[in-house]
Amino acid sequence: MKIKNICCIGAGYVGGPTMAVIAQKCPEINVTVVDINEKRIAAWNDNDVDNIPIYEPGLSKIVAEARGRNLFFSTDVDAAIDKADMIFISVNTPTKTYGIGKGMAADLKFIELCARQIARVSTSDKIVIEKSTLPVRTAETLKNILDNTGNGVNYQILSNPEFLAEGTAVDDLMNPDRVLIGGDIETEKGKEAVQALVDVYAHWVPNERILTTNVWSSELSKLTANAFLAQRVSSINAMSELCEKTGADVNEVAKAVGMDSRIGSKFLKSSVGFGGSCFQKDILNLVYIAKSFGLHEVADYWEQVILMNDHQKRRFAANIVKTLFNTVSGKKIAILGWAFKKDTNDTRESAAIYVADYLLNEQAEIVVYDPKVKSEQIYTDLDYLNSRAEKENRTHVTIVGNPYEAAKDSHAIALLTEWDEFNELDWKKIYDDMLKPAFLFDGRRLLERKTKEKIGFEFYAIGN
Ligand code: NAD
Ligand code: UDX
């Protein structure tokens, strides 16, 4: 089966970059990315390619090359579905905020809407691909909707979870450790559909890195991968607290442990806590699934990864208050970095939101600098927590365009995102412009202690 037209529903952090790379690597396939968010689609179509809605190193160049040739962004969802042989569903699957499973289960309403729309519109056979991260056995629901509400056309459902990390999305897509494709490999039609998707990736991914499994293994592998990754961060963060009490240094411990080839060195960087749209959401979802099968020990085991992460964010903020003589009321605290990691403008679940909220509850005055995050996003993040009136957030949080302005006349700096540029700052100038004693809290183990202490800072770093 030769694929000529691909449609991707959802032009977000996954849909946008993934389809841009498919379009670049497969010039003979037309790729249309659709979304109901008109503003987002308009930004993807902006003449100035630097204004695309997602910041990822290398992405604007790929979009510039493929857009208008075989890569299109549109709000006409029906037309793109109808034309496509292959449809990726890449919409958001956030944690439910209401009803059964509130605060834990994945909210699948956007997925179901997509399925119903595909069923309503399609007049030819389609391969429908789960690109979003979904609870195991969601493909069953999709099939049920498609087969029962459709126009009699045939659907093959595949699971093809995405493993890219933000900030390195383009590299991850160009050079994936593996591409995972789950399908109905027991039937001829199912095998054909799997092969069609394998052929798309085979344009640039070596065959031995394309892994095919049954659908349920594929769906569950995605949740498992995120749970394992997050667990490593919580494990090293648990050790960071013990290091602070004992004189051990968490970086040295991580290095010593990571040199064991059975453990490996990646993902052992202690921090103020993991953020991002995936880890917490996917582990909560896993916990919910385990509980719904009555597997309470399994659920408790994974839930601890989240509890440890919440503790890490809270204890970092509490340490600031304690160190500043037990009060930050009326004190200016500069936050450097708002994104959940460097090289992205995404702020979902960023530790910075929770640290700022904690300090605001202690009546601090907050000034934020982040090189890529827009002011309105920072206010939206704080408003979403509902901790105080929106007006209060605007009164007590100021957002500035450079780190020197943020630090000027502040009592303390909290470095919360590991942007490279923070290492290049003129820290002497920053110190001179601060109130004394000048406190510097490094939530990322980015800065060198010795040079900062020599300047005069009271320096605190996670796990040291
Ligand atoms: P996102 O919120 O950035 O993008 C989702 C887009 O889908 C939004 O623009 C939204 O408007 C659109 N959408 C929702 N319902 C729609 C509908 N019915 N029709 C058309 N458009 C619709 O989300 P994301 O970060 O791209 O994540 C998408 C999925 O991929 C999630 O399941 C997530 O867990 C998974 N995932 C994300 C990452 C990541 O790093 N962000 C990595 C791997 C997997
Ligand atoms: C994650 C997974 O890595 C990716 O495979 C999946 O597809 C989506 O979820 P992402 O959330 O974009 O990707 O970024 P990631 O690099 O995993 O970082 C997540 C959070 O953990 C960030 O806040 C990061 O700063 C933190 N982290 C990561 C650490 O604190 N220490 C580490 O060693 C690694």
Coordinates of C-alpha atoms and ligand atoms in Angstrom, one line a residue:
M1 CA 0.0 0.0 0.0
K2 CA 1.5 3.4 -1.0
I3 CA 0.7 6.3 1.1
K4 CA 0.1 9.6 -0.8
N5 CA -1.7 11.8 1.7
I6 CA -1.2 12.0 5.4
C7 CA -3.4 14.1 7.8
C8 CA -2.4 14.8 11.3
I9 CA -5.1 16.1 13.8
G10 CA -3.4 18.3 16.4
A11 CA -0.7 20.9 15.5
G12 CA 1.0 20.9 18.9
Y13 CA 4.4 20.0 20.3
V14 CA 4.1 16.5 18.8
G15 CA 2.0 16.9 15.7
G16 CA 3.9 20.0 14.4
P17 CA 7.5 18.7 14.6
T18 CA 6.7 15.1 13.8
M19 CA 4.9 16.0 10.6
A20 CA 7.5 18.5 9.6
V21 CA 10.1 15.8 9.7
I22 CA 7.9 13.3 7.9
A23 CA 7.3 15.9 5.2
Q24 CA 10.9 16.7 4.9
K25 CA 12.0 13.1 4.6
C26 CA 9.1 11.9 2.3
P27 CA 8.8 14.6 -0.4
E28 CA 6.4 12.4 -2.4
I29 CA 3.8 12.4 0.5
N30 CA 1.5 15.3 1.1
V31 CA 1.2 16.0 4.8
T32 CA -1.5 18.3 6.2
V33 CA -1.6 19.2 9.8
V34 CA -4.9 20.4 11.1
D35 CA -6.1 22.0 14.3
I36 CA -9.2 23.7 15.7
N37 CA -7.0 26.4 17.2
E38 CA -7.1 29.0 14.5
K39 CA -4.4 31.1 16.2
R40 CA -2.0 28.2 16.3
I41 CA -2.5 27.3 12.6
A42 CA -2.1 31.0 11.6
A43 CA 1.2 31.0 13.5
W44 CA 2.4 27.8 11.7
N45 CA 1.6 29.6 8.4
D46 CA 3.3 32.9 9.4
N47 CA 5.4 34.2 6.6
D48 CA 8.2 34.8 9.1
V49 CA 9.2 31.2 10.0
D50 CA 10.7 32.4 13.3
N51 CA 7.1 33.0 14.4
I52 CA 5.9 29.4 14.3
P53 CA 4.2 28.6 17.6
I54 CA 6.7 26.1 18.9
Y55 CA 10.3 26.8 19.7
E56 CA 12.6 23.8 19.0
P57 CA 16.2 24.1 17.8
G58 CA 16.3 23.3 14.0
L59 CA 12.5 23.2 13.5
S60 CA 12.0 26.5 11.7
K61 CA 14.5 25.5 9.1
I62 CA 12.7 22.3 8.3
V63 CA 9.3 24.0 8.2
A64 CA 10.8 26.6 5.8
E65 CA 11.9 23.9 3.5
A66 CA 8.8 21.8 3.4
R67 CA 5.9 24.2 4.0
G68 CA 3.9 24.9 0.9
R69 CA 5.7 22.1 -1.0
N70 CA 4.3 19.0 0.7
L71 CA 3.6 20.3 4.3
F72 CA 0.4 22.2 4.9
F73 CA -1.2 23.7 8.0
S74 CA -5.0 24.2 8.0
T75 CA -8.1 24.5 10.1
D76 CA -10.2 22.6 7.5
V77 CA -10.2 19.3 9.4
D78 CA -12.9 17.6 7.4
A79 CA -11.2 18.2 4.0
A80 CA -7.8 16.9 5.3
I81 CA -9.5 13.7 6.8
D82 CA -11.4 13.0 3.7
K83 CA -8.3 13.2 1.4
A84 CA -6.0 11.2 3.6
D85 CA -5.0 7.5 3.4
M86 CA -3.4 7.7 6.8
I87 CA -4.5 9.9 9.8
F88 CA -2.4 10.6 12.8
I89 CA -4.3 11.6 16.0
S90 CA -2.0 13.8 17.9
V91 CA -4.3 15.8 20.1
N92 CA -3.8 16.5 23.8
T93 CA -4.8 13.9 26.4
P94 CA -4.6 15.8 29.7
T95 CA -5.4 14.6 33.2
K96 CA -9.1 14.7 33.8
T97 CA -10.2 17.7 35.9
Y98 CA -13.8 16.5 36.6
G99 CA -15.9 13.4 37.2
I100 CA -14.7 9.8 37.5
G101 CA -10.9 9.6 37.6
K102 CA -10.6 13.4 38.3
G103 CA -6.9 14.3 38.9
M104 CA -5.7 10.9 37.6
A105 CA -7.2 9.4 34.5
A106 CA -6.4 10.7 31.0
D107 CA -9.2 12.8 29.5
L108 CA -10.0 11.1 26.3
K109 CA -12.8 13.5 25.1
F110 CA -10.6 15.0 22.4
I111 CA -9.6 11.6 21.1
E112 CA -13.3 10.5 21.0
L113 CA -14.2 13.7 19.1
C114 CA -11.5 12.9 16.5
A115 CA -12.8 9.4 16.1
R116 CA -16.4 10.6 15.6
Q117 CA -15.2 13.2 13.1
I118 CA -13.2 10.7 11.1
A119 CA -16.1 8.3 11.1
R120 CA -18.5 11.0 9.9
V121 CA -16.3 12.4 7.2
S122 CA -14.5 9.4 5.7
T123 CA -15.6 8.1 2.3
S124 CA -12.6 5.8 1.7
D125 CA -10.6 3.3 3.8
K126 CA -8.2 4.8 6.3
I127 CA -5.3 3.8 8.5
V128 CA -5.9 5.6 11.8
I129 CA -2.8 6.1 14.0
E130 CA -2.7 6.8 17.7
K131 CA 0.2 9.2 18.1
S132 CA -1.1 10.7 21.3
T133 CA -0.1 8.9 24.5
L134 CA -3.1 6.8 25.5
P135 CA -4.3 4.4 28.2
V136 CA -3.7 0.7 27.2
R137 CA -6.7 -0.6 25.2
T138 CA -7.8 2.8 23.8
A139 CA -7.6 1.4 20.3
E140 CA -10.5 -0.8 21.2
T141 CA -12.6 2.2 21.9
L142 CA -11.5 3.9 18.7
K143 CA -12.4 0.8 16.6
N144 CA -15.8 0.6 18.3
I145 CA -16.6 4.2 17.4
L146 CA -15.2 4.1 13.9
D147 CA -16.9 0.8 13.0
N148 CA -20.3 1.7 14.5
T149 CA -20.7 5.3 13.4
G150 CA -18.8 5.2 10.1
N151 CA -20.0 5.1 6.5
G152 CA -19.0 1.5 5.9
V153 CA -15.4 2.1 5.0
N154 CA -12.6 0.0 6.6
Y155 CA -10.3 1.2 9.3
Q156 CA -7.1 -0.2 10.6
I157 CA -5.9 1.2 13.9
L158 CA -2.3 1.4 14.8
S159 CA -0.5 2.6 17.9
N160 CA 2.6 4.7 17.1
P161 CA 3.6 6.5 20.3
E162 CA 6.0 9.4 20.1
F163 CA 9.2 9.4 22.2
L164 CA 10.6 12.8 21.3
A165 CA 11.6 15.1 24.2
E166 CA 11.1 18.8 23.9
G167 CA 14.1 20.9 23.3
T168 CA 15.7 18.0 21.3
A169 CA 12.6 17.1 19.3
V170 CA 14.2 17.5 15.8
D171 CA 17.2 15.4 16.7
D172 CA 15.0 12.8 18.4
L173 CA 12.8 12.6 15.3
M174 CA 15.7 12.5 12.9
N175 CA 17.6 9.9 14.9
P176 CA 15.2 7.9 17.1
D177 CA 16.4 5.2 19.4
R178 CA 13.4 3.2 18.1
V179 CA 10.1 3.8 16.3
L180 CA 7.4 1.7 17.8
I181 CA 4.4 0.5 15.8
G182 CA 1.6 -1.6 17.3
G183 CA -1.0 -3.2 15.0
D184 CA -3.3 -6.1 14.4
I185 CA -0.4 -8.3 13.2
E186 CA -2.7 -11.4 13.3
T187 CA -4.6 -10.3 10.2
E188 CA -3.5 -9.6 6.6
K189 CA -5.1 -6.1 6.6
G190 CA -3.5 -5.4 9.9
K191 CA -0.1 -6.4 8.6
E192 CA -0.5 -4.3 5.5
A193 CA -1.3 -1.2 7.6
V194 CA 1.7 -1.8 9.8
Q195 CA 3.9 -2.2 6.7
A196 CA 2.5 1.1 5.2
L197 CA 3.6 3.0 8.3
V198 CA 7.0 1.1 8.5
D199 CA 7.5 2.3 4.9
V200 CA 7.0 5.9 5.8
Y201 CA 9.6 5.8 8.6
A202 CA 12.0 3.6 6.5
H203 CA 12.6 6.8 4.4
W204 CA 15.2 7.7 7.1
V205 CA 15.1 5.3 10.1
P206 CA 17.2 2.1 9.8
N207 CA 15.0 -1.1 9.7
E208 CA 16.5 -2.5 12.9
R209 CA 15.2 0.5 14.8
I210 CA 11.6 0.1 13.7
L211 CA 9.9 -2.2 16.2
T212 CA 6.5 -3.8 15.5
T213 CA 4.4 -5.3 18.3
N214 CA 0.7 -5.9 19.1
V215 CA -1.3 -2.8 19.8
W216 CA -1.6 -3.3 23.6
S217 CA 2.1 -3.7 24.1
S218 CA 2.7 -0.5 22.1
E219 CA 0.2 1.5 24.0
L220 CA 1.6 0.3 27.4
S221 CA 5.3 0.7 26.4
K222 CA 4.8 4.5 26.1
L223 CA 3.4 4.8 29.6
T224 CA 6.1 2.5 30.9
A225 CA 9.0 4.5 29.2
N226 CA 7.8 7.7 30.7
A227 CA 7.3 6.1 34.1
F228 CA 10.9 4.7 34.1
L229 CA 12.4 8.0 33.0
A230 CA 10.6 10.0 35.6
Q231 CA 11.4 7.4 38.3
R232 CA 15.2 8.0 37.6
V233 CA 14.7 11.7 38.2
S234 CA 12.8 11.1 41.4
S235 CA 15.4 8.6 42.5
I236 CA 18.3 10.9 42.1
N237 CA 16.3 13.8 43.6
A238 CA 15.6 11.6 46.7
M239 CA 19.3 11.2 47.0
S240 CA 19.9 14.9 46.6
E241 CA 18.2 15.6 49.9
L242 CA 20.3 13.0 51.7
C243 CA 23.4 14.5 50.1
E244 CA 22.5 17.9 51.5
K245 CA 22.3 16.4 55.0
T246 CA 25.5 14.3 54.8
G247 CA 28.1 16.3 52.9
A248 CA 27.9 14.0 49.8
D249 CA 27.5 15.7 46.5
V250 CA 24.7 14.4 44.3
N251 CA 26.6 15.1 41.1
E252 CA 29.5 12.9 42.3
V253 CA 27.0 10.2 43.4
A254 CA 25.2 10.3 40.0
K255 CA 28.5 10.0 38.2
A256 CA 29.7 7.1 40.3
V257 CA 26.4 5.3 40.0
G258 CA 26.0 6.1 36.3
M259 CA 29.3 4.6 35.4
D260 CA 27.9 1.2 36.1
S261 CA 26.9 0.1 32.6
R262 CA 23.9 -1.7 34.1
I263 CA 22.6 1.7 35.4
G264 CA 23.8 4.1 32.7
S265 CA 24.6 7.8 33.1
K266 CA 21.6 9.4 31.4
F267 CA 18.6 11.0 33.2
L268 CA 20.4 11.2 36.6
K269 CA 20.6 15.0 36.8
S270 CA 19.2 16.2 40.1
S271 CA 16.9 19.2 39.8
V272 CA 14.2 21.2 41.4
G273 CA 11.8 18.6 40.1
F274 CA 10.7 17.3 36.7
G275 CA 8.1 19.2 34.8
G276 CA 6.6 19.0 31.3
S277 CA 3.3 17.9 29.9
C278 CA 4.0 14.2 30.0
F279 CA 5.7 12.6 33.1
Q280 CA 3.1 13.5 35.7
K281 CA 0.1 13.1 33.5
D282 CA 1.3 9.7 32.2
I283 CA 2.2 8.3 35.6
L284 CA -1.1 9.4 37.1
N285 CA -2.8 7.6 34.2
L286 CA -0.7 4.5 34.9
V287 CA -1.6 4.7 38.6
Y288 CA -5.3 5.0 37.6
I289 CA -5.2 2.0 35.3
A290 CA -3.4 -0.1 37.9
K291 CA -6.0 0.9 40.5
S292 CA -8.9 0.1 38.2
F293 CA -7.6 -3.4 37.8
G294 CA -7.3 -3.7 41.6
L295 CA -3.5 -3.6 41.5
H296 CA -3.0 -1.3 44.5
E297 CA 0.6 -2.2 45.2
V298 CA 1.5 -1.4 41.6
A299 CA -0.4 1.9 41.8
D300 CA 1.3 2.9 45.1
Y301 CA 4.7 2.1 43.7
W302 CA 4.4 4.5 40.8
E303 CA 2.5 7.1 42.7
Q304 CA 5.6 7.6 44.9
V305 CA 7.5 9.0 41.9
I306 CA 5.0 11.9 41.8
L307 CA 5.0 12.4 45.5
M308 CA 8.8 12.6 45.6
N309 CA 8.7 15.2 42.8
D310 CA 6.1 17.3 44.6
H311 CA 8.3 17.1 47.7
Q312 CA 11.4 18.3 45.7
K313 CA 9.7 21.4 44.4
R314 CA 8.2 22.2 47.8
R315 CA 11.4 21.7 49.8
F316 CA 13.3 23.9 47.3
A317 CA 10.9 26.8 47.8
A318 CA 10.7 26.2 51.6
N319 CA 14.5 26.3 51.8
I320 CA 14.5 29.8 50.2
V321 CA 12.1 31.1 52.8
K322 CA 14.1 29.4 55.6
T323 CA 17.4 30.8 54.4
L324 CA 16.1 34.3 54.0
F325 CA 15.7 34.5 57.8
N326 CA 12.3 32.7 57.7
T327 CA 10.4 35.4 55.8
V328 CA 10.2 36.6 52.2
S329 CA 7.3 38.9 52.8
G330 CA 7.8 42.0 50.7
K331 CA 11.2 40.7 49.5
K332 CA 12.0 40.8 45.8
I333 CA 13.0 37.3 44.5
A334 CA 14.3 36.9 40.9
I335 CA 13.3 33.8 39.1
L336 CA 15.6 32.9 36.2
G337 CA 13.9 30.5 33.8
W338 CA 10.2 29.6 33.6
A339 CA 10.2 26.9 30.9
F340 CA 10.2 23.3 32.2
K341 CA 13.6 22.7 30.7
K342 CA 16.0 24.5 28.4
D343 CA 15.5 25.0 24.6
T344 CA 11.7 25.0 24.8
N345 CA 9.0 27.6 25.3
D346 CA 6.7 25.0 26.9
T347 CA 5.9 25.7 30.5
R348 CA 3.4 22.9 31.3
E349 CA 4.0 21.6 34.8
S350 CA 7.2 23.6 35.1
A351 CA 8.7 23.5 38.6
A352 CA 9.0 27.3 38.3
I353 CA 5.2 27.7 38.5
Y354 CA 5.0 25.8 41.8
V355 CA 8.1 27.5 43.3
A356 CA 6.7 31.0 42.4
D357 CA 3.3 30.1 43.8
Y358 CA 4.8 28.9 47.1
L359 CA 6.8 32.2 47.4
L360 CA 3.8 34.3 46.5
N361 CA 1.8 32.6 49.3
E362 CA 4.6 33.8 51.5
Q363 CA 4.0 37.3 50.2
A364 CA 7.2 37.6 48.1
E365 CA 7.5 40.0 45.2
I366 CA 8.5 37.9 42.2
V367 CA 10.4 39.1 39.0
V368 CA 10.7 36.6 36.2
Y369 CA 13.1 36.4 33.2
D370 CA 12.9 33.6 30.6
P371 CA 14.5 33.9 27.2
K372 CA 11.6 32.2 25.3
V373 CA 8.4 32.2 27.4
K374 CA 5.9 35.1 26.8
S375 CA 4.6 37.2 29.7
E376 CA 1.0 36.2 29.1
Q377 CA 1.9 32.5 29.5
I378 CA 3.5 33.1 32.9
Y379 CA 0.4 34.9 34.1
T380 CA -1.8 32.2 32.6
D381 CA 0.2 29.5 34.4
L382 CA -0.2 31.2 37.8
D383 CA -3.9 32.0 37.3
Y384 CA -4.6 28.4 36.5
L385 CA -3.6 27.4 40.0
N386 CA -6.3 29.6 41.4
S387 CA -4.3 30.4 44.5
R388 CA -5.2 34.0 44.5
A389 CA -7.1 36.7 42.4
E390 CA -5.7 37.2 38.9
K391 CA -5.1 40.8 39.8
E392 CA -2.8 39.8 42.6
N393 CA -0.7 37.8 40.3
R394 CA -0.2 40.9 38.1
T395 CA 0.5 43.1 41.1
H396 CA 3.1 40.8 42.7
V397 CA 4.7 39.2 39.6
T398 CA 6.7 41.3 37.2
I399 CA 8.1 39.9 34.0
V400 CA 11.3 41.5 32.5
G401 CA 13.3 41.2 29.3
N402 CA 16.7 40.6 30.7
P403 CA 18.3 38.8 33.7
Y404 CA 20.1 41.9 35.0
E405 CA 16.9 43.8 35.4
A406 CA 15.3 40.8 37.2
A407 CA 18.2 40.6 39.7
K408 CA 18.5 44.3 40.4
D409 CA 17.7 45.2 44.0
S410 CA 16.6 41.6 44.7
H411 CA 17.2 39.7 47.9
A412 CA 17.6 36.4 46.2
I413 CA 17.8 34.6 42.8
A414 CA 16.3 31.2 42.1
L415 CA 17.6 29.6 38.9
L416 CA 14.9 27.2 37.8
T417 CA 15.7 26.4 34.1
E418 CA 19.1 25.4 32.9
W419 CA 19.3 27.8 29.9
D420 CA 22.9 27.9 28.7
E421 CA 22.9 31.7 28.7
F422 CA 22.7 31.7 32.5
N423 CA 26.2 30.4 32.7
E424 CA 27.5 33.3 30.6
L425 CA 26.1 36.1 32.7
D426 CA 28.2 38.7 34.3
W427 CA 27.6 37.4 37.8
K428 CA 29.8 40.1 39.4
K429 CA 27.5 42.8 38.0
I430 CA 24.5 40.9 39.2
Y431 CA 25.9 40.5 42.7
D432 CA 26.8 44.2 42.9
D433 CA 23.2 45.2 42.0
M434 CA 21.6 43.0 44.6
L435 CA 20.7 43.6 48.2
K436 CA 23.1 42.0 50.7
P437 CA 23.5 39.3 51.7
A438 CA 22.9 38.2 48.1
F439 CA 21.4 34.7 48.0
L440 CA 21.6 32.5 44.9
F441 CA 19.7 29.2 44.8
D442 CA 20.6 26.9 41.9
G443 CA 17.8 24.5 41.2
R444 CA 19.6 22.9 38.3
R445 CA 23.2 22.4 39.3
L446 CA 24.1 24.7 36.4
L447 CA 26.4 27.1 38.1
E448 CA 29.9 26.6 39.6
R449 CA 29.8 27.1 43.4
K450 CA 33.5 28.2 43.8
T451 CA 33.3 31.2 41.5
K452 CA 30.0 32.4 42.8
E453 CA 31.1 32.2 46.4
K454 CA 34.3 34.1 45.5
I455 CA 32.1 36.9 44.2
G456 CA 30.3 37.0 47.5
F457 CA 27.1 35.1 46.9
E458 CA 25.5 33.0 49.6
F459 CA 25.2 30.0 47.3
Y460 CA 22.7 27.0 47.6
A461 CA 22.5 24.2 45.1
I462 CA 20.3 21.1 45.0
G463 CA 22.1 18.1 46.4
N464 CA 25.3 19.9 47.5
Ligands
NAD1 P1 -0.6 20.1 22.4 O1 -1.6 20.5 23.4 O2 0.6 20.9 22.2 O3 -1.3 19.9 21.0 C1 -2.5 19.3 20.8 C2 -3.3 20.1 19.8 O4 -4.5 19.3 19.4 C3 -3.8 21.4 20.2 O5 -3.3 22.4 19.4 C4 -5.4 21.3 20.1 O6 -6.0 22.5 19.7 C5 -5.5 20.2 19.1 N1 -6.8 19.6 19.2 C6 -7.5 19.1 20.2 N2 -8.6 18.5 19.9 C7 -8.7 18.6 18.5 C8 -9.7 18.3 17.6 N3 -10.8 17.6 17.9 N4 -9.5 18.6 16.3 C9 -8.4 19.3 15.9 N5 -7.4 19.6 16.8 C10 -7.6 19.3 18.1 O7 -0.2 18.6 22.9 P2 1.2 17.8 22.6 O8 2.2 18.2 23.5 O9 1.5 17.9 21.1 O10 0.7 16.4 22.9 C11 -0.1 15.6 22.1 C12 -0.1 14.2 22.5 O11 1.2 13.6 22.4 C13 -0.5 13.9 24.0 O12 -1.2 12.7 24.1 C14 0.9 13.8 24.7 O13 0.8 13.0 25.9 C15 1.7 13.1 23.6 N6 3.2 13.3 23.7 C16 3.6 14.6 23.9 C17 5.0 14.8 24.0 C18 5.6 16.2 24.3 O14 6.8 16.3 24.5 N7 4.8 17.2 24.3 C19 5.9 13.8 23.7 C20 5.4 12.5 23.4 C21 4.0 12.3 23.4
UDX2 C1 9.6 13.3 28.1 C2 10.3 12.0 27.6 O1 11.7 12.2 27.8 C3 10.0 11.8 26.2 O2 10.6 10.6 25.7 C4 8.5 11.7 26.0 O3 8.2 11.5 24.6 C5 7.8 13.0 26.5 O4 8.2 13.2 27.9 P1 10.0 15.9 27.9 O5 9.0 16.0 29.0 O6 9.8 16.7 26.7 O7 10.1 14.4 27.4 O8 11.5 16.2 28.5 P2 12.6 15.4 29.3 O9 13.9 15.7 28.8 O10 12.2 14.0 29.5 O11 12.5 16.2 30.7 C6 11.4 16.1 31.6 C7 11.7 16.9 32.9 O12 12.6 16.1 33.7 C8 12.3 18.2 32.7 O13 11.7 19.1 33.6 C9 13.7 18.0 32.9 O14 14.4 19.2 33.4 C10 13.7 17.0 34.0 N1 14.9 16.2 34.1 C11 15.3 15.4 33.1 C12 15.7 16.2 35.3 O15 15.4 16.9 36.2 N2 16.8 15.4 35.3 C13 17.2 14.6 34.3 O16 18.2 14.0 34.5 C14 16.4 14.6 33.2

